[in-house]
């Protein structure tokens, strides 16, 4: 990736400088500077202004790195990340408040509570596919929690990394926040240092290396990985809507999204209908064909990834029903059309690993039970999608990092929801308060009265704990702090009884009315024209 860095003018940090950077940030943390809520708010404000003041520059950098249209960069990165920073400014004071806990009779005078405190000096190892969302996004949580931090932007998206690094010292306090650039040597040097938390976004292979390196220091990690996120579509779905939303989610950033729909599961009957709807949706998205709309579509990040996805596609035994493999002479342009492949077998070349590109396989199954079995036979995905009137069965019987029914990708844009994986798709979560909590230590505090009248009163109640032990004293201690199992014994303790969840129909209707009112009001004021 040195060629990309050179083309972008991105300078790598010297490997030997990295331990000193770590040392300086650790020293800065110990001054207590970042514990101030006002200081954190000011840094978050500066982060929001960094993005807002330089929207055009970021869009240009993202276009150079990923060939991305300004609409996608604004919608998926700048709007969401600025919003998250603004919300953190307004919310960090309440997030950081002491949390009272219900102690019971024994500890009522001890003021038990939980303090959310900064962990210390943390490291964020970013990814190239969404240079703001998955790099600046976690940084918001780290700053809000009061940590000092190093951000290592991905050198693959070199123009974005250079812009972030150039702007960092202009907006953020360099004593507490630094950007470090480089490749494997710099990443290795960073991982050899001591940190109080590491957040890594990328693939499972490197994720394991990060976790192993962190284990040397007993350092907690957050791994945001990926996997093959399935999409279930059945006959109850509105297929025209489902097709448009699935196709949109797959073509967004040309499939280089960790929560992109990796493959579709449906019955044979639904498959033929869905393919027809995919073709209609493609005609709406690109009226003159995909080749004439390359300015609307993102590009593969480099030739290596272009060739990797093309190789997957060339090895498939499925039937290409939309789009087609690009010609070899198109590799330098990095343009790759969206391709839909039907009748894909479970052992097909496209199904062996995460695609991370604009290829959408369709695997036919008999019913939802076979779909569940298929999903559960593989690693837990980062996302699970369902277009069905009966999604509950799928949700209750399959594990995934997140779930979205009736749409694609959008759960990642809701800042109040945690974003993270499970098992091989990662662990830990961020976004909003979840990111604040991820980078915070939950410190248990108990303040026992030990002076004055209250101290002596508590001492009288608790003196039975001291030697010489007397078993009779247990009755008083048990009255104060103990509980008995005073419920009935279960008649059949090993049986599993699952009750259906409430549909929440009333709540959904309320949201629908509010949404329609908002849309109609915006239309009447001429703010939108597409509805």
mmCIF file of N, CA and C in Angstrom, residues 377-421:
data_model
loop_
_atom_site.group_PDB
_atom_site.id
_atom_site.type_symbol
_atom_site.label_atom_id
_atom_site.label_comp_id
_atom_site.label_asym_id
_atom_site.label_seq_id
_atom_site.Cartn_x
_atom_site.Cartn_y
_atom_site.Cartn_z
ATOM 1 N N UNK A 377 -25.221 -23.195 10.667
ATOM 2 C CA UNK A 377 -24.101 -24.085 10.342
ATOM 3 C C UNK A 377 -22.830 -23.292 10.054
ATOM 4 N N UNK A 378 -22.955 -21.965 10.003
ATOM 5 C CA UNK A 378 -21.823 -21.096 9.694
ATOM 6 C C UNK A 378 -21.536 -20.148 10.857
ATOM 7 N N UNK A 379 -20.442 -19.415 10.743
ATOM 8 C CA UNK A 379 -20.091 -18.456 11.799
ATOM 9 C C UNK A 379 -21.189 -17.423 11.980
ATOM 10 N N UNK A 380 -21.346 -16.944 13.219
ATOM 11 C CA UNK A 380 -22.340 -15.905 13.488
ATOM 12 C C UNK A 380 -21.995 -14.652 12.681
ATOM 13 N N UNK A 381 -22.944 -14.127 11.925
ATOM 14 C CA UNK A 381 -22.674 -12.945 11.102
ATOM 15 C C UNK A 381 -22.765 -11.651 11.904
ATOM 16 N N UNK A 382 -22.254 -10.576 11.317
ATOM 17 C CA UNK A 382 -22.337 -9.270 11.951
ATOM 18 C C UNK A 382 -23.756 -8.705 11.863
ATOM 19 N N UNK A 383 -24.476 -9.063 10.792
ATOM 20 C CA UNK A 383 -25.850 -8.591 10.619
ATOM 21 C C UNK A 383 -26.721 -9.726 10.087
ATOM 22 N N UNK A 384 -27.997 -9.652 10.424
ATOM 23 C CA UNK A 384 -28.992 -10.603 9.935
ATOM 24 C C UNK A 384 -30.173 -9.796 9.428
ATOM 25 N N UNK A 385 -30.570 -10.046 8.187
ATOM 26 C CA UNK A 385 -31.666 -9.306 7.566
ATOM 27 C C UNK A 385 -32.819 -10.247 7.240
ATOM 28 N N UNK A 386 -34.018 -9.727 7.363
ATOM 29 C CA UNK A 386 -35.198 -10.535 7.064
ATOM 30 C C UNK A 386 -36.286 -9.681 6.438
ATOM 31 N N UNK A 387 -36.822 -10.170 5.340
ATOM 32 C CA UNK A 387 -37.997 -9.563 4.708
ATOM 33 C C UNK A 387 -39.107 -10.600 4.780
ATOM 34 N N UNK A 388 -39.905 -10.494 5.811
ATOM 35 C CA UNK A 388 -40.941 -11.488 6.075
ATOM 36 C C UNK A 388 -41.934 -10.920 7.079
ATOM 37 N N UNK A 389 -43.174 -11.391 6.996
ATOM 38 C CA UNK A 389 -44.169 -11.022 7.998
ATOM 39 C C UNK A 389 -43.973 -11.835 9.268
ATOM 40 N N UNK A 390 -43.076 -12.822 9.203
ATOM 41 C CA UNK A 390 -42.867 -13.731 10.343
ATOM 42 C C UNK A 390 -41.372 -13.839 10.657
ATOM 43 N N UNK A 391 -40.756 -12.711 10.950
ATOM 44 C CA UNK A 391 -39.307 -12.690 11.175
ATOM 45 C C UNK A 391 -38.901 -13.208 12.549
ATOM 46 N N UNK A 392 -39.850 -13.269 13.483
ATOM 47 C CA UNK A 392 -39.501 -13.614 14.866
ATOM 48 C C UNK A 392 -38.814 -14.973 14.967
ATOM 49 N N UNK A 393 -39.268 -15.941 14.193
ATOM 50 C CA UNK A 393 -38.692 -17.284 14.279
ATOM 51 C C UNK A 393 -37.223 -17.260 13.892
ATOM 52 N N UNK A 394 -36.911 -16.513 12.850
ATOM 53 C CA UNK A 394 -35.522 -16.391 12.402
ATOM 54 C C UNK A 394 -34.679 -15.695 13.470
ATOM 55 N N UNK A 395 -35.206 -14.600 14.017
ATOM 56 C CA UNK A 395 -34.463 -13.831 15.010
ATOM 57 C C UNK A 395 -34.203 -14.654 16.267
ATOM 58 N N UNK A 396 -35.210 -15.403 16.704
ATOM 59 C CA UNK A 396 -35.096 -16.153 17.955
ATOM 60 C C UNK A 396 -34.197 -17.373 17.833
ATOM 61 N N UNK A 397 -33.976 -17.852 16.614
ATOM 62 C CA UNK A 397 -33.228 -19.095 16.439
ATOM 63 C C UNK A 397 -31.870 -18.913 15.784
ATOM 64 N N UNK A 398 -31.509 -17.684 15.431
ATOM 65 C CA UNK A 398 -30.203 -17.421 14.821
ATOM 66 C C UNK A 398 -29.486 -16.328 15.606
ATOM 67 N N UNK A 399 -28.192 -16.469 15.746
ATOM 68 C CA UNK A 399 -27.391 -15.455 16.414
ATOM 69 C C UNK A 399 -26.764 -14.520 15.377
ATOM 70 N N UNK A 400 -26.603 -13.259 15.749
ATOM 71 C CA UNK A 400 -25.927 -12.289 14.888
ATOM 72 C C UNK A 400 -25.585 -11.064 15.717
ATOM 73 N N UNK A 401 -24.687 -10.234 15.175
ATOM 74 C CA UNK A 401 -24.352 -9.007 15.882
ATOM 75 C C UNK A 401 -25.542 -8.078 16.003
ATOM 76 N N UNK A 402 -26.246 -7.858 14.902
ATOM 77 C CA UNK A 402 -27.439 -7.025 14.883
ATOM 78 C C UNK A 402 -28.478 -7.631 13.954
ATOM 79 N N UNK A 403 -29.694 -7.137 14.046
ATOM 80 C CA UNK A 403 -30.805 -7.622 13.216
ATOM 81 C C UNK A 403 -31.540 -6.420 12.639
ATOM 82 N N UNK A 404 -31.918 -6.529 11.381
ATOM 83 C CA UNK A 404 -32.756 -5.514 10.748
ATOM 84 C C UNK A 404 -33.802 -6.232 9.909
ATOM 85 N N UNK A 405 -35.060 -5.967 10.181
ATOM 86 C CA UNK A 405 -36.136 -6.547 9.389
ATOM 87 C C UNK A 405 -36.712 -5.473 8.476
ATOM 88 N N UNK A 406 -36.943 -5.837 7.241
ATOM 89 C CA UNK A 406 -37.602 -4.937 6.303
ATOM 90 C C UNK A 406 -36.715 -3.916 5.634
ATOM 91 N N UNK A 407 -35.422 -3.925 5.910
ATOM 92 C CA UNK A 407 -34.510 -2.989 5.253
ATOM 93 C C UNK A 407 -33.083 -3.505 5.379
ATOM 94 N N UNK A 408 -32.144 -2.713 4.853
ATOM 95 C CA UNK A 408 -30.745 -3.116 4.811
ATOM 96 C C UNK A 408 -29.869 -1.961 5.323
ATOM 97 N N UNK A 409 -28.851 -2.265 6.100
ATOM 98 C CA UNK A 409 -27.807 -1.338 6.565
ATOM 99 C C UNK A 409 -28.241 -0.335 7.627
ATOM 100 N N UNK A 410 -29.517 0.051 7.659
ATOM 101 C CA UNK A 410 -29.917 1.245 8.405
ATOM 102 C C UNK A 410 -29.740 1.126 9.914
ATOM 103 N N UNK A 411 -29.721 -0.084 10.459
ATOM 104 C CA UNK A 411 -29.535 -0.201 11.911
ATOM 105 C C UNK A 411 -28.196 0.384 12.345
ATOM 106 N N UNK A 412 -27.234 0.402 11.426
ATOM 107 C CA UNK A 412 -25.922 0.949 11.735
ATOM 108 C C UNK A 412 -25.949 2.472 11.830
ATOM 109 N N UNK A 413 -27.001 3.090 11.309
ATOM 110 C CA UNK A 413 -27.106 4.554 11.330
ATOM 111 C C UNK A 413 -27.831 5.079 12.557
ATOM 112 N N UNK A 414 -28.392 4.194 13.365
ATOM 113 C CA UNK A 414 -29.137 4.606 14.555
ATOM 114 C C UNK A 414 -28.158 4.678 15.725
ATOM 115 N N UNK A 415 -27.801 5.902 16.106
ATOM 116 C CA UNK A 415 -26.755 6.095 17.101
ATOM 117 C C UNK A 415 -27.079 5.576 18.485
ATOM 118 N N UNK A 416 -28.361 5.380 18.785
ATOM 119 C CA UNK A 416 -28.739 4.891 20.110
ATOM 120 C C UNK A 416 -28.709 3.367 20.202
ATOM 121 N N UNK A 417 -28.407 2.701 19.082
ATOM 122 C CA UNK A 417 -28.278 1.244 19.088
ATOM 123 C C UNK A 417 -26.805 0.851 19.137
ATOM 124 N N UNK A 418 -26.459 -0.229 19.854
ATOM 125 C CA UNK A 418 -25.067 -0.687 19.851
ATOM 126 C C UNK A 418 -24.712 -1.307 18.509
ATOM 127 N N UNK A 419 -23.499 -1.050 18.049
ATOM 128 C CA UNK A 419 -23.010 -1.668 16.829
ATOM 129 C C UNK A 419 -21.846 -2.575 17.190
ATOM 130 N N UNK A 420 -22.003 -3.861 16.932
ATOM 131 C CA UNK A 420 -20.943 -4.805 17.238
ATOM 132 C C UNK A 420 -21.337 -6.210 16.858
ATOM 133 N N UNK A 421 -20.393 -7.116 16.921
ATOM 134 C CA UNK A 421 -20.609 -8.497 16.508
ATOM 135 C C UNK A 421 -20.735 -9.444 17.676
#
